[in-house]
């Protein structure tokens, strides 16, 4: 009977995987899959591409575990691989991303107006986020959506802290232009600002 791997920390699991323990990587993924999935989904914006990016990332991590240098936490290393896989997939796609509609099994729920408005707002925000350049979106997802400190996001993305701050600031500025109608729904959208927007 195999001993349990639950007592090992993340670095121990990664070392066990590199040493040939067949269940070590699965245990590492089990521990972190929910957060990694959330990062992939929020970075890419749709479940199909997020699932593909996460699969690519985990396969890459599985194969490259021997190159882990231990300079960052294992979770930071995994997050970096996931974000990079997402950015790579978005760059390859290059087509304008689509925003999937929520699954409702073909049935339209009898929802109050405020629930419908909240869903429409969420779709607007998701669509605006999807239009951001990949680097800005990745920084915003890590800092504003996932709640990572800027220093951790910088480590995950493999860039300087100032770079994360500037990407977040530029991304927030673009989102403010695209989503300004949510703050003041009676105002006419500024066509020039949305067309030529801040870069």
CSV table of C-alpha atoms in Angstrom, one decimal:
chain,number,residue,atom,x,y,z
A,1,UNK,CA,0.0,0.0,0.0
A,2,UNK,CA,1.3,3.5,-1.0
A,3,UNK,CA,1.9,6.0,1.8
A,4,UNK,CA,-0.3,9.1,1.7
A,5,UNK,CA,1.2,12.3,0.1
A,6,UNK,CA,-1.0,14.6,2.1
A,7,UNK,CA,1.7,15.3,4.7
A,8,UNK,CA,4.1,16.8,2.1
A,9,UNK,CA,4.2,20.5,1.4
A,10,UNK,CA,4.0,21.8,-2.2
A,11,UNK,CA,7.8,21.7,-2.6
A,12,UNK,CA,7.9,18.2,-1.2
A,13,UNK,CA,5.2,17.1,-3.7
A,14,UNK,CA,7.1,18.6,-6.6
A,15,UNK,CA,10.3,16.9,-5.5
A,16,UNK,CA,8.4,13.6,-5.2
A,17,UNK,CA,7.0,14.1,-8.7
A,18,UNK,CA,10.5,14.7,-10.1
A,19,UNK,CA,11.8,11.6,-8.2
A,20,UNK,CA,9.1,9.5,-9.9
A,21,UNK,CA,6.3,9.3,-7.4
A,22,UNK,CA,3.3,8.8,-9.8
A,23,UNK,CA,0.6,10.4,-7.6
A,24,UNK,CA,2.6,13.5,-6.4
A,25,UNK,CA,1.7,15.8,-9.2
A,26,UNK,CA,-2.0,14.9,-9.0
A,27,UNK,CA,-2.0,15.8,-5.3
A,28,UNK,CA,-0.4,19.1,-6.1
A,29,UNK,CA,-3.0,19.9,-8.8
A,30,UNK,CA,-5.8,18.8,-6.4
A,31,UNK,CA,-4.6,21.3,-3.8
A,32,UNK,CA,-4.5,24.2,-6.2
A,33,UNK,CA,-6.9,23.4,-9.1
A,34,UNK,CA,-9.7,25.8,-8.0
A,35,UNK,CA,-7.5,28.9,-7.8
A,36,UNK,CA,-5.7,27.9,-11.0
A,37,UNK,CA,-9.0,27.4,-12.8
A,38,UNK,CA,-10.3,30.8,-11.5
A,39,UNK,CA,-7.2,32.5,-12.8
A,40,UNK,CA,-7.5,30.9,-16.2
A,41,UNK,CA,-11.2,31.6,-16.5
A,42,UNK,CA,-10.9,35.2,-15.5
A,43,UNK,CA,-7.9,35.8,-17.6
A,44,UNK,CA,-9.4,34.3,-20.8
A,45,UNK,CA,-13.1,34.9,-20.2
A,46,UNK,CA,-14.7,31.7,-21.6
A,47,UNK,CA,-14.7,28.2,-20.3
A,48,UNK,CA,-13.5,26.4,-23.4
A,49,UNK,CA,-10.4,28.4,-23.9
A,50,UNK,CA,-9.7,28.6,-20.1
A,51,UNK,CA,-10.0,24.8,-19.9
A,52,UNK,CA,-7.6,24.4,-22.8
A,53,UNK,CA,-5.1,26.9,-21.4
A,54,UNK,CA,-5.2,25.3,-18.0
A,55,UNK,CA,-4.6,21.9,-19.5
A,56,UNK,CA,-1.7,23.3,-21.5
A,57,UNK,CA,-0.3,24.9,-18.3
A,58,UNK,CA,-0.6,21.7,-16.2
A,59,UNK,CA,1.0,19.6,-18.9
A,60,UNK,CA,3.8,22.2,-19.1
A,61,UNK,CA,4.3,22.2,-15.3
A,62,UNK,CA,4.2,18.4,-15.3
A,63,UNK,CA,6.9,18.2,-17.9
A,64,UNK,CA,9.1,21.0,-16.6
A,65,UNK,CA,8.9,20.3,-12.9
A,66,UNK,CA,12.6,19.4,-12.9
A,67,UNK,CA,13.5,22.9,-13.9
A,68,UNK,CA,11.7,24.5,-10.9
A,69,UNK,CA,14.5,26.4,-9.1
A,70,UNK,CA,12.7,27.0,-5.8
A,71,UNK,CA,13.1,30.8,-6.0
A,72,UNK,CA,9.4,31.3,-5.7
A,73,UNK,CA,6.6,29.4,-4.0
A,74,UNK,CA,5.3,26.5,-5.9
A,75,UNK,CA,1.9,28.2,-6.1
A,76,UNK,CA,3.5,31.3,-7.6
A,77,UNK,CA,5.3,29.1,-10.2
A,78,UNK,CA,2.1,27.3,-11.1
A,79,UNK,CA,0.2,30.6,-11.4
A,80,UNK,CA,2.9,32.0,-13.7
A,81,UNK,CA,2.6,29.0,-15.9
A,82,UNK,CA,-1.2,29.3,-16.1
A,83,UNK,CA,-1.1,33.0,-16.8
A,84,UNK,CA,1.6,32.5,-19.5
A,85,UNK,CA,-0.5,29.7,-21.1
A,86,UNK,CA,-3.6,32.0,-21.1
A,87,UNK,CA,-1.6,34.9,-22.6
A,88,UNK,CA,-0.2,32.6,-25.3
A,89,UNK,CA,-3.6,31.2,-26.1
A,90,UNK,CA,-5.1,34.8,-26.4
A,91,UNK,CA,-2.2,35.9,-28.6
A,92,UNK,CA,-2.7,32.9,-30.9
A,93,UNK,CA,-6.5,33.5,-31.1
A,94,UNK,CA,-6.1,37.1,-32.2
A,95,UNK,CA,-9.7,37.1,-33.2
A,96,UNK,CA,-12.1,39.3,-31.2
A,97,UNK,CA,-13.0,37.2,-28.1
A,98,UNK,CA,-16.6,36.3,-27.5
A,99,UNK,CA,-18.4,36.3,-24.3
A,100,UNK,CA,-20.4,33.0,-23.7
A,101,UNK,CA,-23.9,33.3,-22.4
A,102,UNK,CA,-24.7,31.8,-19.1
A,103,UNK,CA,-25.8,28.2,-19.2
A,104,UNK,CA,-29.6,28.0,-18.6
A,105,UNK,CA,-30.4,24.7,-20.3
A,106,UNK,CA,-32.5,26.6,-22.8
A,107,UNK,CA,-35.0,27.6,-20.1
A,108,UNK,CA,-35.4,31.3,-19.4
A,109,UNK,CA,-35.7,31.7,-15.6
A,110,UNK,CA,-38.3,33.9,-14.2
A,111,UNK,CA,-35.9,36.4,-12.7
A,112,UNK,CA,-36.6,39.8,-11.2
A,113,UNK,CA,-35.3,42.8,-13.1
A,114,UNK,CA,-32.4,43.4,-10.7
A,115,UNK,CA,-31.1,39.9,-11.3
A,116,UNK,CA,-31.3,40.5,-15.1
A,117,UNK,CA,-29.6,43.9,-14.7
A,118,UNK,CA,-26.8,42.2,-12.6
A,119,UNK,CA,-26.3,39.6,-15.3
A,120,UNK,CA,-26.2,42.2,-18.0
A,121,UNK,CA,-23.6,44.2,-16.0
A,122,UNK,CA,-21.5,41.1,-15.5
A,123,UNK,CA,-21.6,40.4,-19.2
A,124,UNK,CA,-20.6,44.0,-20.0
A,125,UNK,CA,-17.7,43.8,-17.6
A,126,UNK,CA,-16.6,40.5,-18.9
A,127,UNK,CA,-16.8,41.8,-22.5
A,128,UNK,CA,-14.8,44.9,-21.6
A,129,UNK,CA,-12.2,42.9,-19.8
A,130,UNK,CA,-11.9,40.6,-22.8
A,131,UNK,CA,-11.1,43.6,-25.1
A,132,UNK,CA,-8.1,44.6,-23.0
A,133,UNK,CA,-4.6,43.6,-24.2
A,134,UNK,CA,-3.6,40.2,-22.7
A,135,UNK,CA,-0.9,41.7,-20.5
A,136,UNK,CA,-3.3,44.3,-19.0
A,137,UNK,CA,-6.0,41.7,-18.5
A,138,UNK,CA,-3.6,39.2,-16.8
A,139,UNK,CA,-2.4,41.9,-14.4
A,140,UNK,CA,-5.9,43.1,-13.5
A,141,UNK,CA,-7.2,39.6,-13.0
A,142,UNK,CA,-4.4,38.8,-10.6
A,143,UNK,CA,-4.6,42.1,-8.6
A,144,UNK,CA,-8.2,43.2,-8.8
A,145,UNK,CA,-10.1,40.0,-9.3
A,146,UNK,CA,-8.0,37.4,-7.5
A,147,UNK,CA,-6.7,39.8,-4.9
A,148,UNK,CA,-3.0,39.1,-5.2
A,149,UNK,CA,-0.7,41.8,-3.9
A,150,UNK,CA,1.1,43.7,-6.7
A,151,UNK,CA,4.4,42.1,-5.7
A,152,UNK,CA,3.0,38.6,-6.0
A,153,UNK,CA,1.4,39.4,-9.3
A,154,UNK,CA,4.7,40.7,-10.6
A,155,UNK,CA,6.4,37.5,-9.5
A,156,UNK,CA,3.7,35.4,-11.2
A,157,UNK,CA,3.9,37.4,-14.4
A,158,UNK,CA,7.7,37.5,-14.3
A,159,UNK,CA,7.8,41.3,-14.6
A,160,UNK,CA,8.8,44.2,-12.4
A,161,UNK,CA,6.3,45.6,-9.8
A,162,UNK,CA,6.2,48.9,-11.6
A,163,UNK,CA,5.2,47.1,-14.8
A,164,UNK,CA,2.2,45.4,-13.0
A,165,UNK,CA,1.2,48.8,-11.6
A,166,UNK,CA,1.3,50.5,-15.0
A,167,UNK,CA,-0.6,47.6,-16.7
A,168,UNK,CA,-3.3,47.7,-14.0
A,169,UNK,CA,-3.5,51.5,-14.3
A,170,UNK,CA,-3.8,51.4,-18.1
A,171,UNK,CA,-6.3,48.5,-17.9
A,172,UNK,CA,-8.4,50.3,-15.4
A,173,UNK,CA,-8.4,53.5,-17.5
A,174,UNK,CA,-9.6,51.5,-20.5
A,175,UNK,CA,-12.3,49.8,-18.4
A,176,UNK,CA,-13.5,53.1,-17.1
A,177,UNK,CA,-14.0,54.4,-20.6
A,178,UNK,CA,-15.7,51.2,-21.8
A,179,UNK,CA,-17.9,50.8,-18.6
A,180,UNK,CA,-18.6,54.5,-17.9
A,181,UNK,CA,-22.2,53.9,-18.9
A,182,UNK,CA,-22.6,51.7,-15.8
A,183,UNK,CA,-21.9,54.6,-13.5
A,184,UNK,CA,-24.2,57.0,-15.3
A,185,UNK,CA,-26.7,54.9,-17.3
A,186,UNK,CA,-28.6,58.0,-18.5
A,187,UNK,CA,-25.5,59.5,-20.1
A,188,UNK,CA,-24.9,59.1,-23.8
A,189,UNK,CA,-21.8,57.0,-24.5
A,190,UNK,CA,-18.8,58.9,-25.7
A,191,UNK,CA,-18.2,57.4,-29.1
A,192,UNK,CA,-14.9,59.1,-29.6
A,193,UNK,CA,-13.5,57.8,-26.3
A,194,UNK,CA,-14.7,54.3,-26.9
A,195,UNK,CA,-13.5,54.2,-30.5
A,196,UNK,CA,-10.1,55.8,-30.0
A,197,UNK,CA,-9.8,54.9,-26.3
A,198,UNK,CA,-6.7,55.3,-24.1
A,199,UNK,CA,-3.9,53.1,-25.2
